[in-house]
CSV table of C-alpha atoms and ligand atoms in Angstrom, one decimal:
chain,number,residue,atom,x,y,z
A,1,UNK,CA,-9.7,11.9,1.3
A,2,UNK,CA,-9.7,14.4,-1.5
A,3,UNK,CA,-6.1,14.0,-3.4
A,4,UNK,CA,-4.7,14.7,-7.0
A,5,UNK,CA,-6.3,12.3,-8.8
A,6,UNK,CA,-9.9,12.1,-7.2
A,7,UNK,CA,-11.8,11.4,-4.1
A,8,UNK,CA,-11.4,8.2,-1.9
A,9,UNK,CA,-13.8,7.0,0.4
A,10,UNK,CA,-12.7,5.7,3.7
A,11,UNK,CA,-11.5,3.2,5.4
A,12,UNK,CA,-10.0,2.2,2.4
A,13,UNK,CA,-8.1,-1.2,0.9
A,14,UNK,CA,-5.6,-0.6,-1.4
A,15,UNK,CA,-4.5,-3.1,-4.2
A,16,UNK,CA,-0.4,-3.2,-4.1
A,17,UNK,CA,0.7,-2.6,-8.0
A,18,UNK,CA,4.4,-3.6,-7.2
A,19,UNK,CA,5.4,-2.9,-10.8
A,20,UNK,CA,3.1,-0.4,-12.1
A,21,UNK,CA,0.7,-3.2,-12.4
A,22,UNK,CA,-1.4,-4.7,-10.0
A,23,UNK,CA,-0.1,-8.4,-11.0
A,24,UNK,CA,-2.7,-9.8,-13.2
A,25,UNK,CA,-5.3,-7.4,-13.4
A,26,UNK,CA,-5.7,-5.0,-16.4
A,27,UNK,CA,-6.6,-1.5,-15.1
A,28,UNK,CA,-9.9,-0.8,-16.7
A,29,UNK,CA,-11.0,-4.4,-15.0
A,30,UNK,CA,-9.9,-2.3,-11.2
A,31,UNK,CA,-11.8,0.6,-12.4
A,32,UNK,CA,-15.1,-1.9,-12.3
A,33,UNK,CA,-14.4,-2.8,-8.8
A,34,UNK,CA,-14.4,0.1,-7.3
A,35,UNK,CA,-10.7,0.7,-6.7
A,36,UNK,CA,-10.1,4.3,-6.1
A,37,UNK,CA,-6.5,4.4,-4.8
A,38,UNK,CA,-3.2,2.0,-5.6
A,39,UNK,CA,-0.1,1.2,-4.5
A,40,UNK,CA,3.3,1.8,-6.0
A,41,UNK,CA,6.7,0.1,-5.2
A,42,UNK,CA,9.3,3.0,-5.5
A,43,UNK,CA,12.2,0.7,-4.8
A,44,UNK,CA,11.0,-1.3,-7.9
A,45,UNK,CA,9.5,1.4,-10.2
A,46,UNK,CA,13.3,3.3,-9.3
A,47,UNK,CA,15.2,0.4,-10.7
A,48,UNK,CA,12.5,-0.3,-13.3
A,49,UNK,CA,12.2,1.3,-16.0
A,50,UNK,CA,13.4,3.7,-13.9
A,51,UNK,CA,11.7,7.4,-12.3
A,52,UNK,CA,13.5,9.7,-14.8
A,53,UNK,CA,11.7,7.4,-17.5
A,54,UNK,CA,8.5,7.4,-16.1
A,55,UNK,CA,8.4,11.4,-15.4
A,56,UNK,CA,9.6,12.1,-19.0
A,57,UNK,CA,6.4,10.0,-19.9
A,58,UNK,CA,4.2,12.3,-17.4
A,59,UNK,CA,4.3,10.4,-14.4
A,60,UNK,CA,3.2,7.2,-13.4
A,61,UNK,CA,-0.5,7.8,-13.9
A,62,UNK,CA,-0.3,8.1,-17.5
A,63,UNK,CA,2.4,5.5,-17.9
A,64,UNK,CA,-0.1,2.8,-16.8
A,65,UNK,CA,-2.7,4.8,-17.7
A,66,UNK,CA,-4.5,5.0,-14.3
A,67,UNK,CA,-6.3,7.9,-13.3
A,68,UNK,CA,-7.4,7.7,-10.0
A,69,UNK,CA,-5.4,7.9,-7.0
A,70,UNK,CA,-1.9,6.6,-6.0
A,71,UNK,CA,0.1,5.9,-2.8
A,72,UNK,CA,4.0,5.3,-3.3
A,73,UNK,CA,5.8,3.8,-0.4
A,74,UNK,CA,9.0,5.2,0.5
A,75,UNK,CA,11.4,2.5,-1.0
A,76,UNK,CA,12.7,1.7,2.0
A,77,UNK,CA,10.9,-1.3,2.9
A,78,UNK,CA,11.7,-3.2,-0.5
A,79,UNK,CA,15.7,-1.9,0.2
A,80,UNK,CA,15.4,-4.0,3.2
A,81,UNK,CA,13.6,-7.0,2.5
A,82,UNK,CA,14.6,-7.4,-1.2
A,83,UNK,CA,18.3,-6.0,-2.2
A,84,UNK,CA,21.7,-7.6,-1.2
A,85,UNK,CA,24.8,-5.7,1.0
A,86,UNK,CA,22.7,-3.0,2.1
A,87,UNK,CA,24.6,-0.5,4.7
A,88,UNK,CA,22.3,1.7,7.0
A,89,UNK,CA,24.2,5.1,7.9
A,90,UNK,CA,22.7,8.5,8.8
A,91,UNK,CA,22.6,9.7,5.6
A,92,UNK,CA,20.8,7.5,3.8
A,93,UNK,CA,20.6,3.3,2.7
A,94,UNK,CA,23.5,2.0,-0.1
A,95,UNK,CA,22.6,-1.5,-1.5
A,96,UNK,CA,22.9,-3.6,-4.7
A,97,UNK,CA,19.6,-4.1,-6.9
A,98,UNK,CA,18.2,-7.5,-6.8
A,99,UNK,CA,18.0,-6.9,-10.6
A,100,UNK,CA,21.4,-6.6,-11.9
A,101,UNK,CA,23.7,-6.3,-9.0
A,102,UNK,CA,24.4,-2.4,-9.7
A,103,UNK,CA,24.9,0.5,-6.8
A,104,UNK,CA,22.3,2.5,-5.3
A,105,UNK,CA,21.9,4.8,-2.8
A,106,UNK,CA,18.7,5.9,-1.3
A,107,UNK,CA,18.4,8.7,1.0
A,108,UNK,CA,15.0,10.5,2.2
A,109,UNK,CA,15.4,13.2,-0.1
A,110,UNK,CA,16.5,10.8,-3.1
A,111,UNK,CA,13.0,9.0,-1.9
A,112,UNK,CA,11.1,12.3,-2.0
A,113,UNK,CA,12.7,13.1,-5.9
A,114,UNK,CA,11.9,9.7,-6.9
A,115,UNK,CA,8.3,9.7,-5.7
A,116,UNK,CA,7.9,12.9,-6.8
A,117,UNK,CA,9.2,12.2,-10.3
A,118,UNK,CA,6.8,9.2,-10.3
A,119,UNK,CA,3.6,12.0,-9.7
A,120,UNK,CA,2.1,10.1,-6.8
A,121,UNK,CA,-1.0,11.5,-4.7
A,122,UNK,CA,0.5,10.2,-1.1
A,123,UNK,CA,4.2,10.0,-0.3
A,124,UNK,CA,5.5,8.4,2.1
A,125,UNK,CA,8.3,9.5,4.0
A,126,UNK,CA,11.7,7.6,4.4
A,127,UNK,CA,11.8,5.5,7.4
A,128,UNK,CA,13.7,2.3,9.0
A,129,UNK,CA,11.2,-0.1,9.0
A,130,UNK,CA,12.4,-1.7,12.5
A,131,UNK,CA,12.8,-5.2,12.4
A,132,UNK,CA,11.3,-8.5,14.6
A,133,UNK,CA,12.4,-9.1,16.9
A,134,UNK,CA,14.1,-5.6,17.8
A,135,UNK,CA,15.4,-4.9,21.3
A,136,UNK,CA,14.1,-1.9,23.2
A,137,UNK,CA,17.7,-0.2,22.5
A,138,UNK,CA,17.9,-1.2,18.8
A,139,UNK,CA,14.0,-0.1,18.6
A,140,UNK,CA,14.8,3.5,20.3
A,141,UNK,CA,17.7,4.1,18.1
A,142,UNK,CA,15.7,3.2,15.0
A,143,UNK,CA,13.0,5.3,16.0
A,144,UNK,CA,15.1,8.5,16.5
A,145,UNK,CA,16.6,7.9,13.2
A,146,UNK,CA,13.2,7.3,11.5
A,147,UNK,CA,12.1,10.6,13.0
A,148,UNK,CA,15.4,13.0,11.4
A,149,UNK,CA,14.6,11.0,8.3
A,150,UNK,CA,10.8,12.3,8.7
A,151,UNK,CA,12.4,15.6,8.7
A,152,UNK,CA,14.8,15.7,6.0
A,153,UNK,CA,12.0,14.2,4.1
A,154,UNK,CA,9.6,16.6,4.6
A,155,UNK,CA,11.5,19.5,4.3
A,156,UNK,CA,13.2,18.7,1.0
A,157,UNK,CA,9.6,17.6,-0.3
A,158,UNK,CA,8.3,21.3,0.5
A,159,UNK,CA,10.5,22.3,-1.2
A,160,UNK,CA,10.0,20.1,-4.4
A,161,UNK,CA,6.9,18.9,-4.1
A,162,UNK,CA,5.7,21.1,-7.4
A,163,UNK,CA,7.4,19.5,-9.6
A,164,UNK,CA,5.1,16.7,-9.9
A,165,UNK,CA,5.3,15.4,-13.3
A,166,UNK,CA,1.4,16.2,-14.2
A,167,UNK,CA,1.4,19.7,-15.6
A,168,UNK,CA,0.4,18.8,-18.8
A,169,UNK,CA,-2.2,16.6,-17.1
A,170,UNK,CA,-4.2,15.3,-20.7
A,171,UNK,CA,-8.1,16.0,-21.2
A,172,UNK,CA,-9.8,18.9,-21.3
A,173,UNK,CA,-8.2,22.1,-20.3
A,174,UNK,CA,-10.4,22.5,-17.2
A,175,UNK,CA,-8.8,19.1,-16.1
A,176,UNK,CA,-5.5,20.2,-16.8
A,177,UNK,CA,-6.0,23.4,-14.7
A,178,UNK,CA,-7.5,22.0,-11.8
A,179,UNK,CA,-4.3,19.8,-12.0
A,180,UNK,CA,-2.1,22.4,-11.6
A,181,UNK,CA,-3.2,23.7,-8.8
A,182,UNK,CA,-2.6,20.1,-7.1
A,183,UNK,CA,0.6,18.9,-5.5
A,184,UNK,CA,1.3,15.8,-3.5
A,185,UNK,CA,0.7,15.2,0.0
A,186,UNK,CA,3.3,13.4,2.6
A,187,UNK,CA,2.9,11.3,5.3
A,188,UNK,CA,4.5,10.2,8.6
A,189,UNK,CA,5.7,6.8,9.7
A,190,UNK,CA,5.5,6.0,13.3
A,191,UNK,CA,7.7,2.7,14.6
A,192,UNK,CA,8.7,2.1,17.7
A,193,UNK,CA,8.9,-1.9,17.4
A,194,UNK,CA,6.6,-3.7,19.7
A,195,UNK,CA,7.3,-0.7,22.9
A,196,UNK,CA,3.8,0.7,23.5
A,197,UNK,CA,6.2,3.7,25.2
A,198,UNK,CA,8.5,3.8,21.9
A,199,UNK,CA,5.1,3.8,20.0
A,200,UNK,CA,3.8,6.6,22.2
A,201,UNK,CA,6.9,8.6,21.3
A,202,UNK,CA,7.5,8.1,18.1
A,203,UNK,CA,3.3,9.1,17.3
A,204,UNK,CA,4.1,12.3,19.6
A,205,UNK,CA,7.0,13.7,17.5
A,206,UNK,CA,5.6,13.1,14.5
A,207,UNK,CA,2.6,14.6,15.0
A,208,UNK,CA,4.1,18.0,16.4
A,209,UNK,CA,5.4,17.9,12.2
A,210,UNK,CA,2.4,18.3,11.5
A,211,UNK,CA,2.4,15.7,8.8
A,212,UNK,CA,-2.0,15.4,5.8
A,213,UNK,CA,-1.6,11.7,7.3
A,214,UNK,CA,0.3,9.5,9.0
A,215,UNK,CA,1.0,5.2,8.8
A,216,UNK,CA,1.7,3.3,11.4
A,217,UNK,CA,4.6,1.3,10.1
A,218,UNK,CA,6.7,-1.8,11.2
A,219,UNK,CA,3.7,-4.2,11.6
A,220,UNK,CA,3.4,-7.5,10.1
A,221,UNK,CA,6.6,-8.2,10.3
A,222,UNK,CA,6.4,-12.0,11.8
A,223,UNK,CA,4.9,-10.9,15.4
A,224,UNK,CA,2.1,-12.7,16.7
A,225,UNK,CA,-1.5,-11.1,15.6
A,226,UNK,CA,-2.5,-10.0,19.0
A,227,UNK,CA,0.8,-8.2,19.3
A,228,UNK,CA,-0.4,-5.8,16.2
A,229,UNK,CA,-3.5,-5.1,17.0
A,230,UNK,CA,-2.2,-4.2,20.5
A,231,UNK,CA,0.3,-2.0,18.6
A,232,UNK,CA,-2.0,-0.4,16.3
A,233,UNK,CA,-5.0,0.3,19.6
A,234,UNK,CA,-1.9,2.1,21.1
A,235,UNK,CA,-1.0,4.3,18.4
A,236,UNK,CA,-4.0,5.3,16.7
A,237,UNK,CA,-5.8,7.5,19.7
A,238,UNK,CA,-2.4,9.5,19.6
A,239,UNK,CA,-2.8,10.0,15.6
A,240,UNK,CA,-4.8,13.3,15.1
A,241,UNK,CA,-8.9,11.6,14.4
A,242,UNK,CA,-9.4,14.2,11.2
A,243,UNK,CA,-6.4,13.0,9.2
A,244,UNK,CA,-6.2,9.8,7.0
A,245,UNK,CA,-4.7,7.0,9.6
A,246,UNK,CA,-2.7,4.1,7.7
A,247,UNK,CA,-1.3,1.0,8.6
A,248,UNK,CA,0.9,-0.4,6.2
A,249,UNK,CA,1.0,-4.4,5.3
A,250,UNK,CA,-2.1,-5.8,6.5
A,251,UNK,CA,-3.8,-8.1,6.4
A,252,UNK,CA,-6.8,-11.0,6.0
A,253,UNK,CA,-9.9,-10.1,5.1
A,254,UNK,CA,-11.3,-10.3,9.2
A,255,UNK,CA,-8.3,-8.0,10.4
A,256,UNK,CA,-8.9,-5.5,7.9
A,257,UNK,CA,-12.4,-5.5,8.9
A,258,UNK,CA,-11.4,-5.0,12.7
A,259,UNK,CA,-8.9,-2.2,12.5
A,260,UNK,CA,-10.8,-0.5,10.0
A,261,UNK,CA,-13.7,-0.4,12.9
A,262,UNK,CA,-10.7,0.1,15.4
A,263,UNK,CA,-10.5,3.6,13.6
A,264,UNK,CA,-7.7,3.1,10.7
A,265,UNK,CA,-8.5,4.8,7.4
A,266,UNK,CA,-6.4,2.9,5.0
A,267,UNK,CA,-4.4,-0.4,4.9
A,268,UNK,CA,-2.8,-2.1,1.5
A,269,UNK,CA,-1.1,-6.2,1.4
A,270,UNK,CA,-0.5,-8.0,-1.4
A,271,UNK,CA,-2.1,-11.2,0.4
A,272,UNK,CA,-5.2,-11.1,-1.8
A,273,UNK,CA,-3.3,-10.6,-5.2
A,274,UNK,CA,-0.6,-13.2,-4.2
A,275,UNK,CA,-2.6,-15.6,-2.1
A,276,UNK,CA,-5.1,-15.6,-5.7
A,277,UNK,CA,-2.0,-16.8,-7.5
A,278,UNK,CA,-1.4,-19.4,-5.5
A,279,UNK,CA,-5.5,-20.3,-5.4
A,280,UNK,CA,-6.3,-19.1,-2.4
A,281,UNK,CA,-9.8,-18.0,-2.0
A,282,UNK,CA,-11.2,-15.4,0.7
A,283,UNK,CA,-14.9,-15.9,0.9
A,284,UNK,CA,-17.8,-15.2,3.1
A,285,UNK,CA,-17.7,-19.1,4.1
A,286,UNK,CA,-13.8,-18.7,5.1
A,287,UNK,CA,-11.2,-19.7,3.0
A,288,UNK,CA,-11.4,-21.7,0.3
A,289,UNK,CA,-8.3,-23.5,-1.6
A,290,UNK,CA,-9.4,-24.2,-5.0
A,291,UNK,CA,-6.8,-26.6,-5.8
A,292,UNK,CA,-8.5,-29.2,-3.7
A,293,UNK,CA,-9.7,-31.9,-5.5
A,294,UNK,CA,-13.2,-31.8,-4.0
A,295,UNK,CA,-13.9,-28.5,-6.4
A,296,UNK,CA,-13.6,-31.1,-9.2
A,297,UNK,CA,-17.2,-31.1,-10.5
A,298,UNK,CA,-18.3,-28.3,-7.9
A,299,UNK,CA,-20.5,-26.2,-10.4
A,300,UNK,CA,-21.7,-23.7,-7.7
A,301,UNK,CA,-19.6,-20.2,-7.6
A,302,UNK,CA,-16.7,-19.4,-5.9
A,303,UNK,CA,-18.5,-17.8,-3.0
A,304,UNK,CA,-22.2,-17.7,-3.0
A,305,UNK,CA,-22.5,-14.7,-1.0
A,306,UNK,CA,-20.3,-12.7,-4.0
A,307,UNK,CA,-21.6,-10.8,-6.9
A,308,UNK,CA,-18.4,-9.9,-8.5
A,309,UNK,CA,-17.8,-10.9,-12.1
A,310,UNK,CA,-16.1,-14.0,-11.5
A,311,UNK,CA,-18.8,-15.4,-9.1
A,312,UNK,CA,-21.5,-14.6,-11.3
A,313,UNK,CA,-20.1,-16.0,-14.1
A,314,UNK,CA,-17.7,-19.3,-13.2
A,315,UNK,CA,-17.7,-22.7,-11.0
A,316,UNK,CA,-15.5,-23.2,-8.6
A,317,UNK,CA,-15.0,-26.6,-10.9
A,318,UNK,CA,-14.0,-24.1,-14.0
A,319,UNK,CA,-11.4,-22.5,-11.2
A,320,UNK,CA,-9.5,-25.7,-10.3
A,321,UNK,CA,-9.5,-26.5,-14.0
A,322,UNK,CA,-7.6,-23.5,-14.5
A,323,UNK,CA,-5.1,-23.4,-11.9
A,324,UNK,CA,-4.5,-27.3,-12.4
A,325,UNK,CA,-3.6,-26.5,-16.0
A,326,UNK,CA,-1.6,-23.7,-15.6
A,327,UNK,CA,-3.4,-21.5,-17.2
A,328,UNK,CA,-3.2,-17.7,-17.0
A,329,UNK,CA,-6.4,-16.8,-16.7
A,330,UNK,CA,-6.7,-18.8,-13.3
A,331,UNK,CA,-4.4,-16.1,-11.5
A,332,UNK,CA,-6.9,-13.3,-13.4
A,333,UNK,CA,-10.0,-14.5,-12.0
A,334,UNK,CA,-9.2,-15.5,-8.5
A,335,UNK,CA,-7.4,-12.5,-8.2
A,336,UNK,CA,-10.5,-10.4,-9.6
A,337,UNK,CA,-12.9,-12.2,-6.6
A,338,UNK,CA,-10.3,-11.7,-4.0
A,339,UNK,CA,-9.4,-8.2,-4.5
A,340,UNK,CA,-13.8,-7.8,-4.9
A,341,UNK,CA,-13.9,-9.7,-1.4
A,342,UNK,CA,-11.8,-7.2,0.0
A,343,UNK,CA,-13.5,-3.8,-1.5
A,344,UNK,CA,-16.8,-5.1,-0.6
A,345,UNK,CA,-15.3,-5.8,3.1
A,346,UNK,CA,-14.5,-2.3,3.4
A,347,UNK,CA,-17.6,-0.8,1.8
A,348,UNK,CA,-19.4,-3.0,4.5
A,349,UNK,CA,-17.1,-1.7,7.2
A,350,UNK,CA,-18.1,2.4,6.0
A,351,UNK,CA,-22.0,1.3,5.2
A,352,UNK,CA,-21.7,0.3,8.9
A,353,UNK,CA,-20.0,3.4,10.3
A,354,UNK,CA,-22.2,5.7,8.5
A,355,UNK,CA,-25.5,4.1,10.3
A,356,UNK,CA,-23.6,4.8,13.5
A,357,UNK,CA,-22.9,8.1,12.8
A,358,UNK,CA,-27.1,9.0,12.4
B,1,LIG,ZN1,-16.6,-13.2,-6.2
């Protein structure tokens, strides 16, 4: 993918930086792994410090002083899962931040402001992300509204999309020129719930909008594995093959690897950042929790098969150490090796795809 704020090779991981901050990991450290492209939370970068903020302070790449690439969802997954006395109409979502309790409103062309505001490379456009389990009536009415939503979105980011916040893009004045010249691209969101028919539909309608890219949304939402990757072989050969395919909110390490060879471009989850903080470790041997007390005096590395920083550098007994005492720099480092488990995953997956290609 060629966006904004550099190339991205694909299929592609991407870290989820919830807060403008990919949770314990300073940004020149992402840099040396290889991490072209990010996540943003909208709904949480909205309520804090706020998108007016951030694109008076040039956009979220220069607030958190990231250069490369960023994808912002559309807010509306955080407004479900996260805020209190949300009401779902037609025109848009009203709830109460988780923050402070105050009054919001969020509507697809609010989303598209805010996510322009914050100067993001990928948009995503405002959808219902259907729940589970959904009935085939409650997943057909979601789905048409999801699809209106895709077109108010869309037309009120045409519209706007220019006013990305990076004009005066800072470096040399070739930089800030090509910059310019660059506006945001927006995707689609198919759902459907679990109705291969619904799935069908909702791919077929989008794609006649003639969205750069399109996610396929509403998965990993508590239904059995099998059920997704049934979902995701459905949708995908009605998704056009020369435009980025994402599927949003998955997964382990071994079902990245498989839908990523299935023929999606991009996936992001926080599993490996949050799973790090609670010690969790995704290594070539399986999974490995270094809380366990047999890591006590284990003065081999994290994953032998790993080259990352951490691996070549601390013992799996140094690890437990850490995370038995609390201290902070146990969430850095098996956060580090996780997210470097999951780039090198994928630059296995496209070293692999290129040798079939010849
Ligand atoms: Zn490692």
């Amino acid at each position: 993918m060629t966006l904004p704020h550099g190339a991205v090779e694909t299929p592609v991981f991407m870290p989820v930086g919830t807060q403008a901050t990919v949770k314990a990991i300073p940004q020149h450290l992402l840099e040396e792994l290889d991490v072209r492209i990010l996540l943003g939370n909208t709904y949480h970068l909205y309520l804090r410090p706020g998108y007016e903020a951030i694109r008076r302070m040039g956009g979220l790449h220069r607030f958190m002083s990231w250069e490369r690439a960023i994808l912002t969802d559309s807010g509306g997954f955080q407004v479900y899962s996260l805020s209190e006395l949300r009401k779902v109409t037609e025109e848009g979502v009203s709830f109460r931040s988780h923050i402070d309790g105050s009054s919001h409103f969020f509507s697809p062309e609010h989303s598209m402001d805010v996510q322009i505001a914050l100067g993001s490379d990928i948009a995503m456009a405002f959808d219902e992300c259907t729940e589970y389990p959904a009935d085939y009536a409650r997943a057909r009415a979601s789905l048409e509204m999801t699809l209106r939503w895709a077109k108010r979105s869309q037309e009120h980011f045409e519209r706007h999309k220019h006013e990305r916040p990076w004009d005066s893009a800072q470096g040399s004045e070739n930089r800030a020129q090509e910059m310019r010249n660059q506006t945001p691209n927006l995707f689609g969101i198919v759902q459907g719930g679990m109705f291969p028919d619904l799935r069908r539909e909702s791919a077929e309608r989008l794609v006649e909008m003639d969205f750069p890219g399109y996610a396929i949304g509403g998965l990993s939402v508590g239904e059995p594995r099998e059920m997704t990757r049934e979902m995701i072989a459905t949708t995908l050969p009605l998704l056009p093959q020369d435009k980025p395919r994402y599927v949003m909110g998955v997964g382990y390490p071994d079902e990245i690897a498989q839908y990523a060879r299935m023929g999606v471009d991009m996936m992001d989850c926080v599993l490996p950042t949050r799973a790090a903080r609670h010690g969790l470790l995704f290594t070539s041997e399986g999974r490995l929790n270094i809380r366990n007390r047999q890591y006590a005096e284990d003065q081999g590395p994290p994953d032998p098969n790993c080259g990352c920083m951490v691996c070549r550098r601390y013992s799996r007994a140094y690890l437990r150490h850490l995370m038995v005492a609390q201290e902070s720099l146990s969430a850095v480092l098996n956060t580090l090796h996780n997210l470097a488990f999951y780039v090198e995953t994928m630059r296995k997956v496209r070293d692999e795809l290129l040798a079939l290609s010849f």
